[in-house]
Coordinates of C-alpha atoms in Angstrom, one line a residue:
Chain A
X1 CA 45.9 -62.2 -31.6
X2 CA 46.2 -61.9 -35.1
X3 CA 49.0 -60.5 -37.5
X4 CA 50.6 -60.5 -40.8
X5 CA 53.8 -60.1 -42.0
X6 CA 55.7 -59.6 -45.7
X7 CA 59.0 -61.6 -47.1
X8 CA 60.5 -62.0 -50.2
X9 CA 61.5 -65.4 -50.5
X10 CA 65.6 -66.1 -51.5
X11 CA 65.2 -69.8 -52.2
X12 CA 65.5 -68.9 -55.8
X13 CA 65.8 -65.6 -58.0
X14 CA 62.3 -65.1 -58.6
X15 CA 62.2 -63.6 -55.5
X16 CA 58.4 -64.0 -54.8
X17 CA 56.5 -61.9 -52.8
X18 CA 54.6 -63.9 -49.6
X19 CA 52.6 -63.0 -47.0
X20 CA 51.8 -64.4 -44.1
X21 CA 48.7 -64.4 -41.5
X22 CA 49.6 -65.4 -38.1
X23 CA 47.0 -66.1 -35.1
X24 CA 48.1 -66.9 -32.0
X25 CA 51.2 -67.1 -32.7
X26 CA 50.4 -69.7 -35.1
X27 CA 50.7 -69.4 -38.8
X28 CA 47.4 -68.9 -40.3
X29 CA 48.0 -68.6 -43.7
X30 CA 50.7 -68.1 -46.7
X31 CA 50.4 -66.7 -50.1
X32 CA 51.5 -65.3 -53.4
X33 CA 54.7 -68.4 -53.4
X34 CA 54.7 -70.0 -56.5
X35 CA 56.1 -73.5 -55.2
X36 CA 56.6 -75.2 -51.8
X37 CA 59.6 -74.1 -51.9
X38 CA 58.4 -70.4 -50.7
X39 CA 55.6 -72.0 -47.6
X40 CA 58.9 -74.2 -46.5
X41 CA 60.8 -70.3 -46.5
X42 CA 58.8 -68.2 -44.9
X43 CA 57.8 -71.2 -42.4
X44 CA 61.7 -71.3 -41.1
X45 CA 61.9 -67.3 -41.5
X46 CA 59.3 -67.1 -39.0
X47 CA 60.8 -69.8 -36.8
X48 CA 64.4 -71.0 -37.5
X49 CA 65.6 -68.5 -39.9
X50 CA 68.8 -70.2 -41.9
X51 CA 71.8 -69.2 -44.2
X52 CA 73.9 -71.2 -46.2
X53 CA 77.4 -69.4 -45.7
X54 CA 80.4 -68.6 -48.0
X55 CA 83.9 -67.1 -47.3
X56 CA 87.8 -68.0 -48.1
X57 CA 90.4 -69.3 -46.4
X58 CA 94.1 -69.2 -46.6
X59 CA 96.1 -71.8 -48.6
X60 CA 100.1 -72.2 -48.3
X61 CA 102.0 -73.1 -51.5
X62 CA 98.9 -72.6 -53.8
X63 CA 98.4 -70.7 -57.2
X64 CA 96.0 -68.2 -55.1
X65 CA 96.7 -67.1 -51.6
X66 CA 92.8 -68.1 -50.4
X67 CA 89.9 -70.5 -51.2
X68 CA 86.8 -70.0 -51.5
X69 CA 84.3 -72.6 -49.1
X70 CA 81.0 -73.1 -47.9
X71 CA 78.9 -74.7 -45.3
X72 CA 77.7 -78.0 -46.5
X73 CA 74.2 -76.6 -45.7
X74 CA 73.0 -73.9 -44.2
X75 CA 73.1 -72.9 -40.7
X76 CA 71.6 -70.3 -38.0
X77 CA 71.6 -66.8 -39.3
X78 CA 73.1 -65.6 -35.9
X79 CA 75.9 -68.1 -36.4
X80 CA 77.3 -66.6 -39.2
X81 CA 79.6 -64.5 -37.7
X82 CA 80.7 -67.3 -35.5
X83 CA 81.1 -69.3 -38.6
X84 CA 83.5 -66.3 -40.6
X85 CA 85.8 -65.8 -37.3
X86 CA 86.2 -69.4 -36.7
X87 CA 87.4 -69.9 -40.5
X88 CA 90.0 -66.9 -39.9
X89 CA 92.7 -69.1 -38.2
X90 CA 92.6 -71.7 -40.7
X91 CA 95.1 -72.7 -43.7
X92 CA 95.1 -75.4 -45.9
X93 CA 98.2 -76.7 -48.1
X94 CA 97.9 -76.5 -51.8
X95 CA 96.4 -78.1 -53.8
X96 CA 92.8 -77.6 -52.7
X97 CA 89.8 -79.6 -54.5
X98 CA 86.1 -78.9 -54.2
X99 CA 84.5 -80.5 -51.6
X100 CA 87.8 -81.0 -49.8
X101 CA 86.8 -80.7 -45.7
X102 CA 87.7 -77.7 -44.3
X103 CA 86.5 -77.7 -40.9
X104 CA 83.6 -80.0 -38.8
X105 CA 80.4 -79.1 -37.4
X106 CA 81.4 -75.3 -37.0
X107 CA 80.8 -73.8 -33.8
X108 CA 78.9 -76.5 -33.1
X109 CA 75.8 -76.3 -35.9
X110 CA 76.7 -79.9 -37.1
X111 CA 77.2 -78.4 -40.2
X112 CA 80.7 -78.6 -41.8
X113 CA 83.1 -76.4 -44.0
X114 CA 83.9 -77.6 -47.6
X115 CA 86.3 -75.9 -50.0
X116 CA 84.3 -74.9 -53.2
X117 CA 87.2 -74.1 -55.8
X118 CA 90.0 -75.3 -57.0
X119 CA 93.7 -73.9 -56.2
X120 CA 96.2 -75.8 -57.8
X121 CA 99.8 -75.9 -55.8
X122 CA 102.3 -72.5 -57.1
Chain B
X1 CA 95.3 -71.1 -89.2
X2 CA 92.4 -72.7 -90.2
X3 CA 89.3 -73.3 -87.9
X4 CA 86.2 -74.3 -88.4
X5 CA 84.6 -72.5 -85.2
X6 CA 86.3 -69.8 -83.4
X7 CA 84.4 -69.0 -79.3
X8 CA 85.9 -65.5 -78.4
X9 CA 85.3 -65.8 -74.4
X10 CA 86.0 -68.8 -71.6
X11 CA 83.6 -67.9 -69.4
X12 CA 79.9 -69.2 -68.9
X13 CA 78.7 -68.1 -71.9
X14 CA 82.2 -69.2 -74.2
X15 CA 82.0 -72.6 -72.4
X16 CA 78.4 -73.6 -72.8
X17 CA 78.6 -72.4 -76.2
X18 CA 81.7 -74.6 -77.0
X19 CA 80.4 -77.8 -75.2
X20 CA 77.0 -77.5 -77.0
X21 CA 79.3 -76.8 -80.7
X22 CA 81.4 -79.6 -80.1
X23 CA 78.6 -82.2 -78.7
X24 CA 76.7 -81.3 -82.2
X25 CA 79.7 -82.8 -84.0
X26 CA 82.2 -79.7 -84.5
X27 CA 85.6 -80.9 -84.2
X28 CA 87.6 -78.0 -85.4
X29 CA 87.0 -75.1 -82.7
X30 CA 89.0 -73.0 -80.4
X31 CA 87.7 -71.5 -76.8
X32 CA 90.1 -68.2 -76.7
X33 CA 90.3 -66.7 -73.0
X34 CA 92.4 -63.4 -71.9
X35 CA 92.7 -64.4 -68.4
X36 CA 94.9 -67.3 -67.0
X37 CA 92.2 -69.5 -66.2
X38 CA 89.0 -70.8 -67.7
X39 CA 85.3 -69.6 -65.7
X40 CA 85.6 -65.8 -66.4
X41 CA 84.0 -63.8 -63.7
X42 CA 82.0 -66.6 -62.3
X43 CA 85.8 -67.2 -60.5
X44 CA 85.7 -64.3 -58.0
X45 CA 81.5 -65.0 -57.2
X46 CA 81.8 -67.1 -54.3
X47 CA 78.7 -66.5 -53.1
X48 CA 76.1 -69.3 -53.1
X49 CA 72.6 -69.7 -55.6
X50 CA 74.1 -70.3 -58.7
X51 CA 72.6 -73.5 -60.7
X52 CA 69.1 -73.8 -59.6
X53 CA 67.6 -74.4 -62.6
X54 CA 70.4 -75.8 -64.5
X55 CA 71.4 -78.6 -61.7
X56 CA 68.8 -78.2 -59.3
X57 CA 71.3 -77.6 -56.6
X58 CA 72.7 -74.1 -55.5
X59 CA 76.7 -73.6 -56.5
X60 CA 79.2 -71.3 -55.8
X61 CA 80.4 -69.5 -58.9
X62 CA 83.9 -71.4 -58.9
X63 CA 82.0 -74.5 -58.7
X64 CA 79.5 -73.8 -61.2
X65 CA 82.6 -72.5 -63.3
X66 CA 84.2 -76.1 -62.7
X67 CA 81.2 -78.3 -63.8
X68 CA 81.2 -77.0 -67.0
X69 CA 85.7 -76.6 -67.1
X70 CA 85.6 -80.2 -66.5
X71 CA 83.2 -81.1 -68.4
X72 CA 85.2 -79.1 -71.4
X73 CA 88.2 -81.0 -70.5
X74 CA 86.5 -84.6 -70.9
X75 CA 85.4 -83.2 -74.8
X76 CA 88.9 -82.5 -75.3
X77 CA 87.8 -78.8 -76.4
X78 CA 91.2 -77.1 -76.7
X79 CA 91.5 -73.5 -75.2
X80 CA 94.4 -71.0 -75.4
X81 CA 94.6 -68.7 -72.1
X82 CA 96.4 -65.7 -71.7
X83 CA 95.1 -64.9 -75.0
X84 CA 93.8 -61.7 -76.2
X85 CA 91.9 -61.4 -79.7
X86 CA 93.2 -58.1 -80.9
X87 CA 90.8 -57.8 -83.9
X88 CA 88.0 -59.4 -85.7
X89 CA 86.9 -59.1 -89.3
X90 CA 85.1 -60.7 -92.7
X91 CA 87.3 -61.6 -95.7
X92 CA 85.1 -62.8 -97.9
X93 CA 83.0 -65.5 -96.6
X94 CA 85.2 -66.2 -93.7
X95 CA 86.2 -64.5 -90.5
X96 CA 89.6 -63.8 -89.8
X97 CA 90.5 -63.3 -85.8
X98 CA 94.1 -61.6 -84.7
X99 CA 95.0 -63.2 -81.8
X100 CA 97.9 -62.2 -79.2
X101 CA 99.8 -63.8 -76.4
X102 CA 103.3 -64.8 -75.4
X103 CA 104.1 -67.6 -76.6
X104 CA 103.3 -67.4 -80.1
X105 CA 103.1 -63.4 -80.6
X106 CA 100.8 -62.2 -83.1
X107 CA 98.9 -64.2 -85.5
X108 CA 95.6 -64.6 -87.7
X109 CA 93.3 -67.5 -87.4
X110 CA 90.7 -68.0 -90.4
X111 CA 87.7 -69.1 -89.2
X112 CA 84.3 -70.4 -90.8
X113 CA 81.9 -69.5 -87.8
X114 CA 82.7 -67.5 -84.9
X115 CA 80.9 -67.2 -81.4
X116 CA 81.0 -63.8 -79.4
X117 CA 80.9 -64.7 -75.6
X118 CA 83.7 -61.5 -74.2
X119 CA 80.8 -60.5 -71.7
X120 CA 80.4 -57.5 -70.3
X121 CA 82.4 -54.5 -68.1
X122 CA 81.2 -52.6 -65.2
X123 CA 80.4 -49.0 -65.8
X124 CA 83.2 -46.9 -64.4
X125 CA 83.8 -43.9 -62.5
X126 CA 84.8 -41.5 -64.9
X127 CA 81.0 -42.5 -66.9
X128 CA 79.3 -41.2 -64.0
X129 CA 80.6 -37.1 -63.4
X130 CA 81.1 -37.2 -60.0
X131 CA 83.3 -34.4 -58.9
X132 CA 86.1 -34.6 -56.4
X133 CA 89.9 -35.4 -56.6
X134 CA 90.9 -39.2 -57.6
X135 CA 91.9 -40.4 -54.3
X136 CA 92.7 -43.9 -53.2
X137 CA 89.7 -45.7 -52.6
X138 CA 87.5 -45.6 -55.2
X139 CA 86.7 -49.5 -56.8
X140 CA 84.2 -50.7 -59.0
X141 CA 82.6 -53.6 -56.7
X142 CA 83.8 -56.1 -59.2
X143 CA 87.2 -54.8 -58.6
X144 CA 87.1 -55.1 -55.1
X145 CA 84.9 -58.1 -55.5
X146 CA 88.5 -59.4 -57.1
X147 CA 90.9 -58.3 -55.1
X148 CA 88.8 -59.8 -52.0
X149 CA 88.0 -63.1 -53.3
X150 CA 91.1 -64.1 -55.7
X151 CA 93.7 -62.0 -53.8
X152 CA 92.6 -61.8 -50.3
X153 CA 93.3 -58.3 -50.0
X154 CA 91.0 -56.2 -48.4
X155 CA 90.2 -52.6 -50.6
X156 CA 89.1 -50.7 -46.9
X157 CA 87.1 -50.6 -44.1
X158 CA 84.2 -48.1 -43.8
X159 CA 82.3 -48.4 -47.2
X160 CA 80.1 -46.4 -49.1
X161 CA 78.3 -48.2 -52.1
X162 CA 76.7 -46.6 -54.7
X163 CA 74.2 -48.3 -56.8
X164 CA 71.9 -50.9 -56.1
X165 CA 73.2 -54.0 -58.6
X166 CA 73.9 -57.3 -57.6
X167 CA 77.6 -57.2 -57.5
X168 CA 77.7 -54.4 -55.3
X169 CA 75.0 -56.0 -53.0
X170 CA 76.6 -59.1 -53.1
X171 CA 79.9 -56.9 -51.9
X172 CA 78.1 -54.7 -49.1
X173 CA 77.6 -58.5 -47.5
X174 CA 81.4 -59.5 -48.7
X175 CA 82.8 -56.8 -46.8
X176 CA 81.1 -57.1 -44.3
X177 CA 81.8 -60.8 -43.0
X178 CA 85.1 -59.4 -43.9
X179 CA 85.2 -57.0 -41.0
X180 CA 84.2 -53.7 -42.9
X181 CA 81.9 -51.1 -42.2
X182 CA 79.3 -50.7 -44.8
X183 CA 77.5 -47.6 -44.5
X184 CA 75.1 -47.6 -46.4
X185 CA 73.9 -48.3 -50.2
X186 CA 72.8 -45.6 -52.1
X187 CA 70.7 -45.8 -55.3
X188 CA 69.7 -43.4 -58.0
X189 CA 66.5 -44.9 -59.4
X190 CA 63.6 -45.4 -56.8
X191 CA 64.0 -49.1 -57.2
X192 CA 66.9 -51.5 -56.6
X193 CA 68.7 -52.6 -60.0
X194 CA 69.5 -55.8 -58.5
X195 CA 67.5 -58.7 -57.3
X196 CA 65.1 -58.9 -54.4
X197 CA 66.7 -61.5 -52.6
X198 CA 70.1 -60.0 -53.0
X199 CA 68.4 -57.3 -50.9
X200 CA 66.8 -59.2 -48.4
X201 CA 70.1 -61.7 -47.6
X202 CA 73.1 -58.9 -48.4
X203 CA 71.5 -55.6 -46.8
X204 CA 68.5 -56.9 -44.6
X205 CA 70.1 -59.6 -42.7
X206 CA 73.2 -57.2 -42.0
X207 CA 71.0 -54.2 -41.5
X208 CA 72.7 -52.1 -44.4
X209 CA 70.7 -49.3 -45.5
X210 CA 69.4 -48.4 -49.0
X211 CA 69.0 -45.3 -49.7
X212 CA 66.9 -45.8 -52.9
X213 CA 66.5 -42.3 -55.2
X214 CA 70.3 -41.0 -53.5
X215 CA 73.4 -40.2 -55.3
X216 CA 77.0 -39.4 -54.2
X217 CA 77.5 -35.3 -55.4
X218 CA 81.1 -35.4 -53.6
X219 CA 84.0 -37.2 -53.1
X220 CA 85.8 -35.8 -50.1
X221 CA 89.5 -36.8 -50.2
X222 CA 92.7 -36.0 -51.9
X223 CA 95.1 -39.1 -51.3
X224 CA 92.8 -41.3 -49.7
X225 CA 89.2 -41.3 -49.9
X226 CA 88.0 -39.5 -46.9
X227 CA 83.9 -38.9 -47.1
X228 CA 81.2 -39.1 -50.1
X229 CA 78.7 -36.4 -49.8
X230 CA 75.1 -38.1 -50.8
X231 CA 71.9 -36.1 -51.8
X232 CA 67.9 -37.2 -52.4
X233 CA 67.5 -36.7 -56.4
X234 CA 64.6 -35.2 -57.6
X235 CA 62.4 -37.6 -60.2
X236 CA 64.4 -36.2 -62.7
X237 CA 67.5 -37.9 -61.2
X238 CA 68.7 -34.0 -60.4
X239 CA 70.1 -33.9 -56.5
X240 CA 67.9 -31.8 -54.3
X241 CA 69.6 -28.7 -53.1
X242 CA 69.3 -29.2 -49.1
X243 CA 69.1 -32.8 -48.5
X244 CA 73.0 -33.0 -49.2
X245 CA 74.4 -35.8 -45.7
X246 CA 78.1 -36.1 -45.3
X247 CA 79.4 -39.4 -44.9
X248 CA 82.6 -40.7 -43.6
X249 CA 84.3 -44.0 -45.6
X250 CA 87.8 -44.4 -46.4
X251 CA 86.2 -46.9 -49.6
X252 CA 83.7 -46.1 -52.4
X253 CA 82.1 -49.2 -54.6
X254 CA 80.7 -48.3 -57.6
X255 CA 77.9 -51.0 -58.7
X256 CA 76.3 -48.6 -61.6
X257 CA 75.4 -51.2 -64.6
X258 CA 77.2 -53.1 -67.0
X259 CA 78.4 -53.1 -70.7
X260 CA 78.3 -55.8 -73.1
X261 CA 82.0 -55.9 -74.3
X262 CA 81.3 -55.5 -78.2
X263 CA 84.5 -53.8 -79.4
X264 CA 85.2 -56.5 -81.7
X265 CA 81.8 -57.1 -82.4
X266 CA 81.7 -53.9 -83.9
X267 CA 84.9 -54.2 -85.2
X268 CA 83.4 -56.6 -87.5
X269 CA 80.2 -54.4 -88.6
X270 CA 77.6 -56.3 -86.3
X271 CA 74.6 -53.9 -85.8
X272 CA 74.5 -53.1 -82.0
X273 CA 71.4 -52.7 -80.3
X274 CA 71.3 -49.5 -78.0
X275 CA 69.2 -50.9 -75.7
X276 CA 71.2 -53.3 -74.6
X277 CA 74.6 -52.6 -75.9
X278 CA 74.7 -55.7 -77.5
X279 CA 74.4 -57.6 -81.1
X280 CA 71.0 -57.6 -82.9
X281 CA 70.2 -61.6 -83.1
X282 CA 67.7 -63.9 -84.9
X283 CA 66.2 -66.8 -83.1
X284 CA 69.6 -68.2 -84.0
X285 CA 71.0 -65.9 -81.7
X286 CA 73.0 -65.1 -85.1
X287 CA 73.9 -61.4 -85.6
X288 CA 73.5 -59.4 -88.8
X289 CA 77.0 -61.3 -90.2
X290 CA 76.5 -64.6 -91.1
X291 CA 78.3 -66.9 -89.0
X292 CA 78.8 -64.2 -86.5
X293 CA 76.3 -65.7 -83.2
X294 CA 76.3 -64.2 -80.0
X295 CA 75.7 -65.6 -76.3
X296 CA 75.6 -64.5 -72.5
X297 CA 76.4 -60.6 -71.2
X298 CA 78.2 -59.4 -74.5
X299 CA 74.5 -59.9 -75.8
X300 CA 72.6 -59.1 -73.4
X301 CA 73.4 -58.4 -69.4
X302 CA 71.8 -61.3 -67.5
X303 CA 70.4 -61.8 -64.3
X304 CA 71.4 -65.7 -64.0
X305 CA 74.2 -67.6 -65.3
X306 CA 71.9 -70.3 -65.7
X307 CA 70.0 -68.5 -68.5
X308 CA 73.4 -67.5 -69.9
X309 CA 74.0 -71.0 -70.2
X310 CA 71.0 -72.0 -71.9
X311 CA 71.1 -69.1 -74.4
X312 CA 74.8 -70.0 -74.8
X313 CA 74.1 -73.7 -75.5
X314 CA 71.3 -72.7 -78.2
X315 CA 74.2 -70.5 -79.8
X316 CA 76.6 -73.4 -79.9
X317 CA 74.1 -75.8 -81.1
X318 CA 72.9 -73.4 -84.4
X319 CA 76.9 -72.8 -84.8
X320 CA 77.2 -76.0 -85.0
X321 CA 74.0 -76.4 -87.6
X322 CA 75.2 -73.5 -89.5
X323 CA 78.9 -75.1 -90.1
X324 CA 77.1 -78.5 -91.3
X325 CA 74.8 -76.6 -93.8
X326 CA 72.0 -77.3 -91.7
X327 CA 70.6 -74.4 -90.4
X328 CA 67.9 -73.1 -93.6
X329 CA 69.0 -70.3 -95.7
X330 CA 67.5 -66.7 -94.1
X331 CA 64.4 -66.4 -95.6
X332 CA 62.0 -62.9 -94.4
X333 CA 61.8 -62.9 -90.5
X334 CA 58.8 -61.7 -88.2
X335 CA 60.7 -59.1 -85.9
X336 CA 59.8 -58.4 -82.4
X337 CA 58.9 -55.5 -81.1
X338 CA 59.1 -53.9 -77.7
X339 CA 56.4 -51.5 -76.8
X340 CA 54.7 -50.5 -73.7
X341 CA 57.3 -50.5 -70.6
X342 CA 59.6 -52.9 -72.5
X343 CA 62.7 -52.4 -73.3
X344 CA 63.8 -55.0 -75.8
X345 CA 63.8 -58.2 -76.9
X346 CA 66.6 -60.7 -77.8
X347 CA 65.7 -62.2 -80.2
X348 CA 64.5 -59.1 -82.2
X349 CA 63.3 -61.7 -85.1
X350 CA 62.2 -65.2 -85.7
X351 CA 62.3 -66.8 -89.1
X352 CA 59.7 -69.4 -88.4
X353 CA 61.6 -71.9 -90.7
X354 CA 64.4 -71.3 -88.8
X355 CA 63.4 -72.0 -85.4
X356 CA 62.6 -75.3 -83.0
X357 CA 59.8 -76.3 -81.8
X358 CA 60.0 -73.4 -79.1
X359 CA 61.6 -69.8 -78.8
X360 CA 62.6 -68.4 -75.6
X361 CA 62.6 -64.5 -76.1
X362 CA 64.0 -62.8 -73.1
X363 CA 63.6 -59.3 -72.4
X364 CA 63.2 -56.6 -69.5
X365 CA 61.0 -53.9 -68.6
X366 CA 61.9 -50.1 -67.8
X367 CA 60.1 -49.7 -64.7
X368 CA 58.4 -51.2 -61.6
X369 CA 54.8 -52.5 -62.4
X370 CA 52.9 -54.8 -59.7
X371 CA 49.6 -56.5 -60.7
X372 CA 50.1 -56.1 -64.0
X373 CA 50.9 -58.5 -67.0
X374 CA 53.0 -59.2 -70.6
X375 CA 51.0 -59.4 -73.5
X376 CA 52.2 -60.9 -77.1
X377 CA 50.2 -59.8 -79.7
X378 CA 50.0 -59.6 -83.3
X379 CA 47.9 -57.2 -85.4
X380 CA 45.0 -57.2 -82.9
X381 CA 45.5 -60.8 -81.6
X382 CA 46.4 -61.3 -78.4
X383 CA 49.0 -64.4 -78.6
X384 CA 50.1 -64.6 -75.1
X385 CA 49.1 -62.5 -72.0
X386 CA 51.0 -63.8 -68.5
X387 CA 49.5 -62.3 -65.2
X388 CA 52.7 -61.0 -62.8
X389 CA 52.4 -59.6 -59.3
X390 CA 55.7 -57.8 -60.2
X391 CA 57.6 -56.9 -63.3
X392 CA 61.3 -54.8 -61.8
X393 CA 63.4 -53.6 -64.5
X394 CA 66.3 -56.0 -62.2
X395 CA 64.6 -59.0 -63.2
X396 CA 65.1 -60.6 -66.6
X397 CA 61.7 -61.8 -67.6
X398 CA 61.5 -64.7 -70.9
X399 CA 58.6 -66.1 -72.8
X400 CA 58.1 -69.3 -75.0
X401 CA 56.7 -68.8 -78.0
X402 CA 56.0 -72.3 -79.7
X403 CA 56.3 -72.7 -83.4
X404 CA 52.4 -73.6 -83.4
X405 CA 51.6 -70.4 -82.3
X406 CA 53.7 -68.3 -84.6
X407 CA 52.5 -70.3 -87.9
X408 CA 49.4 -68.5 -89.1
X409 CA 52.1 -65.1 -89.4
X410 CA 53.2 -63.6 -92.0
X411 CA 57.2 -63.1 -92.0
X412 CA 56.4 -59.4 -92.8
X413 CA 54.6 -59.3 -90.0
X414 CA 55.7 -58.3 -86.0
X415 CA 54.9 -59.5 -82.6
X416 CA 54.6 -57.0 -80.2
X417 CA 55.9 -56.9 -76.5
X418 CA 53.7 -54.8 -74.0
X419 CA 53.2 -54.5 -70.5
X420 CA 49.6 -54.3 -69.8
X421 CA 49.1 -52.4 -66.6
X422 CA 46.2 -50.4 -64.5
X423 CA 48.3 -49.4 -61.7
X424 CA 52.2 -48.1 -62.2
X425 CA 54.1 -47.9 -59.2
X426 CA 57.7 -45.6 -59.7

């Protein structure tokens, strides 16, 4: 059984246009990436398709009420709304650096939370 | 006061610019920023895929903001917040910039060079005639984009965006992980104005809908935003009679283009370009005022902060040349010319004597071409001609023109800028 399917790769803002032959399941063939970078893409798409995520959180005593933060790499596309509501109970005290932990291995991805801005205290 | 260099902007652009100036020995310079902090918008993008080519890593905005605030700080670059430059003119030789804030009121600073970097504005409702009341409800997405991200509030919860750029794609996703509703995206042009992978990881992965050659005819609503009426357009942009789908939202986004901020630009007699709304530059990225250089969205709107940076850098860097007497007196440029599906180029000249080793000229076409390719030419001689599987009028595209290649022309001569094309696709 063979198919194909299209994907415009997000890795970068080219945005490059690849597609893919499958046979048996199997990935047959990629093309049109212009780097590695676009085979390693589609190749997870296809199989473990991953997001890195961003959202805020609440900080007491700071110049902002929130923060912004990140996973430290990306995680399971169906996580991510997981990953938003388990950041919704959580407030850090002022001041918050980058790269300050927020949270570990959310809902269990093994990926953690970092802040990823600065909020000085009020 | 006196100053040697004056950067009108702390964002990307007004902080490359100023590191570059002051790494290339200027001592004497200001960074002058309106808002209470340095980083400009780049403060309120927390999304993710900033710095690829810059640091080879992908940054938030606030962290791609803090590389370059810090590393501003360590040059001891002094910058006044909360301080707005009221007006901008030429006396003489030198520039004189009215300044405004608080603590020192109103006051005139005589400079010898001056940097634009104000960026750019959204486009706003009342630019786009929709009818209806003005209810509640109605943001552009870098408004709500603000009041999520910096303020934690939230601006509603069923939403209705229209237009297809990148903030407001990057908001349909926002919202959404925020608990909102996004309806749908509707855009006026057959293509997407923003870029592709904004489209596959804010709309795709959350199953948002664009609606690509739509338009909102009606705002339903008179305290509170209550519907948006959308129709097809025709491929004159008109809205089909007939196709007209009502639909509920209590929130309306507008993400509907941008526009380089060049009220003091022009209030200093710098030549705008209407196609991009921005400065005419040489490959010095000077403007038609002498001392007068220009960097990031106030010159043209970009795609990447990273380019923004680089461009912004380059400006710094012949600031810095031009302040030392280093930078060759203008002698006859070549200009650039944009034919053929393009819609401009920045530079639009290059005095060979003036340039480096290599020119970046970045430009962008007006419509969506696959399997087609840019051409450079001059006279009948084909100078550079780049295959591309894809050429979208969302994607900034650049060339490097090196100073080999451009020696053998005359500096009456031009360059021109084509797309070379079988197939169009619209």
């Amino acid at each position: 059984m063979s198919g194909r399917r299209e994907f415009v790769c997000i890795r970068c803002p080219l945005g490059c246009n690849i597609t893919v032959e499958t046979e048996n399941g199997g990935i047959k063939s990629i093309t049109g990436n212009t780097c590695p970078r676009g085979a390693d893409y589609v190749t997870k798409e296809m199989t473990d398709p991953r997001r890195t995520v961003t959202s805020l959180v609440r900080v007491r005593g700071g110049e902002l009420p929130v923060v912004s933060v990140k996973t430290a790499g990306d995680i399971p596309k169906d996580k991510i709304a997981d990953c938003i509501r388990a950041l919704k109970g959580i407030e850090l005290s002022a001041p918050v650096r980058i790269g300050d932990p927020v949270a570990e291995n959310v809902c269990g991805t093994g990926v953690d939370i970092v802040a990823a801005a600065n909020v000085g205290q009020a | 006061m006196k100053k040697d260099l004056v950067i009108i902007g702390g964002g990307p652009a007004g902080l490359a610019a100023a590191i570059a100036a002051k790494e290339a020995g200027v001592e004497d310079l200001l960074v002058l920023e309106r808002d209470s902090r340095l980083g400009g918008i780049l403060n309120q993008c927390i999304h993710n895929g900033f710095g690829l080519h810059t640091f080879k890593e992908e940054l938030t905005g606030p962290e791609y903001a803090a590389r370059y605030i810090e590393k501003a700080e360590a040059l001891d670059i002094p910058c006044k917040l909360n301080t707005m430059v009221i007006d901008l003119a030429a006396e003489g030789g030198r520039k004189r910039v009215t300044v405004m804030n608080r603590q020192e009121g109103l006051y005139e600073i005589e400079a010898r060079a001056v940097i634009l970097a104000m960026g750019c504005r959204e486009r706003p409702r009342g630019a786009l005639n929709i009818p209806g009341y003005r209810p509640a409800g109605i943001y552009t997405a870098g408004t709500a984009q603000r009041y999520v991200n910096i303020e934690g509030r939230m601006p509603g919860r069923e939403v209705v965006v229209l237009g297809s750029g990148d903030i407001g794609l990057i908001m349909a996703r926002r919202m959404t992980l925020e608990g909102a509703k996004v309806k749908l995206v509707a855009e006026l042009m057959p293509y997407s104005g923003g870029l592709k992978r904004n489209i596959v990881q804010c709309l795709d992965d959350f199953d948002i809908p664009l609606k690509l050659s739509h338009t909102v005819v009606d705002i339903k609503g008179k305290e509170r935003v209550e519907g948006v009426t959308i129709a097809r357009v025709d491929e004159n942009s008109k809205p089909i009679p007939g196709t007209e789908e009502e639909v509920a939202c209590d929130t309306l986004l507008l993400s509907c283009g941008l526009i380089p901020e060049n009220e003091l630009s022009e209030s200093i007699g710098v030549a705008i370009n209407p196609a991009t709304g921005g400065p005419f530059v040489n490959e010095s990225l000077e403007t038609d005022r002498e001392g007068v250089f220009a960097c990031g969205n106030v010159l043209h709107v970009h795609d990447l902060v990273d380019y923004v940076s680089e461009e912004s850098s380059q400006a710094g860097r012949n600031a810095a040349a031009y302040l030392q007497g280093a930078l060759a007196g203008k002698g006859k440029a070549i200009s650039l010319r944009a034919a053929d599906g393009i819609r401009y180029t920045v530079p639009a000249s290059i005095d060979v004597s003036r340039m480096g080793e290599t020119q970046t000229v970045r430009f962008r076409v007006g419509s969506v071409y696959r399997d087609a390719a840019l051409e450079v030419t001059c006279g009948g001689r084909v100078l550079k001609h780049i295959d591309k599987r894809v050429l979208a009028p969302g994607e900034m595209e650049q060339v490097v023109l090196k100073r080999s290649e451009l020696q053998n022309i005359g500096n009456s001569e031009s360059i021109t800028f084509s797309v070379r094309t079988e197939k169009r696709e619209v």
